[in-house]
Amino acid sequence: MSRKTVAIAVDHGGHSLKQACIEEIRRAGFDVLDLGTDGIEPVDYADFAFRLVDALAAGQGDAGILVCGTGIGVSIAANRHPGIRAALCYDEETAALARRHNDANVMCLGGRKTPEGTARAMVGVFLSTEFEGGRHERRIAKLERCQAA
Ligand code: RB5
């Protein structure tokens, strides 16, 4: 049985957290699909968010981590894609709730807002927390209907 893969993509504003996130993805027992960017040269966050959601849509990854300066740009970009539930999280509690209540498949972080230690803990929580289902299934189904309209 193959291990699950977590894709990661960042812009220059998120690059400072990239290596820490990769280490935590591996520590949680997943393979990593690294989609860049690889330095601090300015790039456009939408290009990297779209790389990641395209990879998930193609079945190359099971979940994703996106990082830009605030986490806002990548979350807006990723959520334009059907089937993506990208959650902008800022602590361990929001990382857990994004999974338990929202069944988020992508976690977005702010490289200029979230300390590295917090981000490390958040990645571990996000990747180990299950969706609760129940009443939250109904709410997520409504999101999918909106995308289909
Ligand atoms: C880049 O300077 C910055 O705008 C970007 O990383 C992100 O924060 C956008 O939402």
Tab-separated table of C-alpha atoms and ligand atoms in Angstrom:
chain	number	residue	atom	x	y	z
A	1	MET	CA	0.000	0.000	0.000
A	2	SER	CA	1.420	3.392	-0.972
A	3	ARG	CA	1.742	6.139	1.600
A	4	LYS	CA	-0.409	9.217	1.314
A	5	THR	CA	1.133	12.334	-0.162
A	6	VAL	CA	0.813	15.911	1.040
A	7	ALA	CA	1.554	18.638	-1.508
A	8	ILE	CA	3.098	21.935	-0.450
A	9	ALA	CA	3.402	25.196	-2.375
A	10	VAL	CA	4.495	28.604	-1.131
A	11	ASP	CA	5.234	32.050	-2.531
A	12	HIS	CA	8.187	34.187	-1.471
A	13	GLY	CA	6.202	35.440	1.542
A	14	GLY	CA	5.677	31.872	2.699
A	15	HIS	CA	9.116	30.485	1.921
A	16	SER	CA	10.385	30.984	5.481
A	17	LEU	CA	7.978	28.276	6.724
A	18	LYS	CA	8.406	25.840	3.841
A	19	GLN	CA	11.204	23.631	5.176
A	20	ALA	CA	9.623	23.403	8.631
A	21	CYS	CA	6.305	22.356	7.077
A	22	ILE	CA	8.043	19.726	4.932
A	23	GLU	CA	9.758	18.292	8.009
A	24	GLU	CA	6.460	18.092	9.875
A	25	ILE	CA	4.661	16.471	6.925
A	26	ARG	CA	7.355	13.765	6.890
A	27	ARG	CA	7.270	13.438	10.670
A	28	ALA	CA	3.522	12.774	10.398
A	29	GLY	CA	4.272	9.852	8.075
A	30	PHE	CA	3.360	11.310	4.688
A	31	ASP	CA	5.295	11.682	1.458
A	32	VAL	CA	5.866	15.264	0.279
A	33	LEU	CA	5.155	16.716	-3.159
A	34	ASP	CA	7.144	19.977	-3.234
A	35	LEU	CA	5.688	22.380	-5.805
A	36	GLY	CA	7.902	25.387	-5.015
A	37	THR	CA	8.718	28.188	-4.901
A	38	ASP	CA	12.333	27.541	-3.972
A	39	GLY	CA	13.583	30.935	-2.854
A	40	ILE	CA	12.673	34.460	-1.859
A	41	GLU	CA	12.535	35.892	-5.387
A	42	PRO	CA	9.088	37.505	-5.765
A	43	VAL	CA	6.498	35.284	-7.466
A	44	ASP	CA	2.704	35.411	-7.736
A	45	TYR	CA	0.831	33.451	-5.067
A	46	ALA	CA	-1.978	32.457	-7.456
A	47	ASP	CA	0.467	30.516	-9.669
A	48	PHE	CA	1.582	28.381	-6.740
A	49	ALA	CA	-1.879	27.890	-5.280
A	50	PHE	CA	-3.100	26.746	-8.708
A	51	ARG	CA	-0.150	24.350	-9.049
A	52	LEU	CA	-1.183	22.735	-5.803
A	53	VAL	CA	-4.907	22.434	-6.511
A	54	ASP	CA	-4.168	21.108	-10.006
A	55	ALA	CA	-1.924	18.451	-8.451
A	56	LEU	CA	-4.670	17.433	-6.015
A	57	ALA	CA	-7.238	17.321	-8.835
A	58	ALA	CA	-4.860	15.086	-10.813
A	59	GLY	CA	-4.587	12.682	-7.874
A	60	GLN	CA	-0.923	13.496	-7.208
A	61	GLY	CA	-1.623	14.418	-3.595
A	62	ASP	CA	-4.221	13.713	-0.910
A	63	ALA	CA	-4.045	17.038	0.950
A	64	GLY	CA	-2.131	20.284	0.720
A	65	ILE	CA	-0.350	23.020	2.616
A	66	LEU	CA	-0.179	26.527	1.092
A	67	VAL	CA	1.810	29.420	2.509
A	68	CYS	CA	1.998	33.060	1.412
A	69	GLY	CA	2.750	36.155	3.468
A	70	THR	CA	-0.625	36.265	5.186
A	71	GLY	CA	-2.221	33.045	3.948
A	72	ILE	CA	-5.020	35.154	2.480
A	73	GLY	CA	-3.981	35.203	-1.176
A	74	VAL	CA	-3.395	31.463	-1.440
A	75	SER	CA	-6.676	30.689	0.343
A	76	ILE	CA	-8.678	32.928	-2.018
A	77	ALA	CA	-6.967	31.358	-5.042
A	78	ALA	CA	-7.344	27.752	-3.892
A	79	ASN	CA	-11.021	28.113	-2.984
A	80	ARG	CA	-11.914	29.077	-6.554
A	81	HIS	CA	-11.471	25.410	-7.469
A	82	PRO	CA	-14.320	22.872	-7.093
A	83	GLY	CA	-13.675	20.255	-4.447
A	84	ILE	CA	-11.075	22.350	-2.644
A	85	ARG	CA	-11.793	23.405	0.924
A	86	ALA	CA	-8.823	25.582	1.823
A	87	ALA	CA	-8.797	26.869	5.398
A	88	LEU	CA	-6.747	29.832	6.545
A	89	CYS	CA	-5.610	28.722	10.002
A	90	TYR	CA	-3.623	30.578	12.631
A	91	ASP	CA	-3.235	28.259	15.612
A	92	GLU	CA	-3.588	24.609	16.597
A	93	GLU	CA	-7.285	24.997	17.436
A	94	THR	CA	-8.210	26.403	14.014
A	95	ALA	CA	-6.094	23.705	12.348
A	96	ALA	CA	-8.060	21.043	14.240
A	97	LEU	CA	-11.459	22.665	13.598
A	98	ALA	CA	-10.685	23.033	9.894
A	99	ARG	CA	-10.486	19.232	9.769
A	100	ARG	CA	-13.197	18.318	12.307
A	101	HIS	CA	-15.894	20.722	11.099
A	102	ASN	CA	-14.902	21.778	7.572
A	103	ASP	CA	-13.156	18.648	6.239
A	104	ALA	CA	-10.544	21.033	4.852
A	105	ASN	CA	-8.213	19.379	2.360
A	106	VAL	CA	-5.799	22.320	2.215
A	107	MET	CA	-4.409	24.326	5.127
A	108	CYS	CA	-3.236	27.876	4.421
A	109	LEU	CA	-0.668	29.625	6.606
A	110	GLY	CA	0.790	33.108	6.803
A	111	GLY	CA	4.557	32.969	6.597
A	112	ARG	CA	4.785	36.514	7.946
A	113	LYS	CA	2.126	35.993	10.610
A	114	THR	CA	2.642	32.534	12.091
A	115	PRO	CA	5.722	31.649	14.173
A	116	GLU	CA	7.602	28.558	12.997
A	117	GLY	CA	6.901	26.555	16.136
A	118	THR	CA	3.173	27.227	15.847
A	119	ALA	CA	3.215	26.300	12.159
A	120	ARG	CA	5.012	23.020	12.942
A	121	ALA	CA	2.390	22.087	15.519
A	122	MET	CA	-0.435	23.108	13.179
A	123	VAL	CA	0.801	20.839	10.381
A	124	GLY	CA	0.871	17.877	12.755
A	125	VAL	CA	-2.626	18.634	14.046
A	126	PHE	CA	-4.071	19.219	10.573
A	127	LEU	CA	-2.704	15.932	9.237
A	128	SER	CA	-3.795	13.836	12.214
A	129	THR	CA	-7.319	15.162	12.815
A	130	GLU	CA	-10.334	13.389	11.313
A	131	PHE	CA	-13.518	14.957	9.951
A	132	GLU	CA	-16.387	14.563	12.448
A	133	GLY	CA	-19.097	14.132	9.807
A	134	GLY	CA	-22.677	14.273	11.116
A	135	ARG	CA	-24.216	17.738	10.860
A	136	HIS	CA	-21.067	18.989	9.168
A	137	GLU	CA	-21.722	16.683	6.165
A	138	ARG	CA	-24.903	18.630	5.413
A	139	ARG	CA	-23.102	21.956	5.569
A	140	ILE	CA	-20.312	20.818	3.271
A	141	ALA	CA	-22.857	19.414	0.805
A	142	LYS	CA	-24.323	22.918	0.543
A	143	LEU	CA	-20.907	24.277	-0.430
A	144	GLU	CA	-20.660	21.718	-3.223
A	145	ARG	CA	-24.130	22.654	-4.477
A	146	CYS	CA	-23.094	26.295	-4.662
A	147	GLN	CA	-20.105	25.371	-6.829
A	148	ALA	CA	-22.322	23.342	-9.153
A	149	ALA	CA	-24.826	26.204	-9.648
B	1	RB5	C1	3.482	38.987	-1.195
B	1	RB5	O1	4.153	40.159	-0.860
B	1	RB5	C2	2.169	38.894	-0.437
B	1	RB5	O2	1.258	39.802	-0.964
B	1	RB5	C3	1.621	37.488	-0.513
B	1	RB5	O3	2.563	36.612	0.020
B	1	RB5	C4	0.347	37.223	0.247
B	1	RB5	O4	0.437	37.655	1.565
B	1	RB5	C5	-0.887	37.650	-0.399
B	1	RB5	O5	-1.999	37.434	0.095
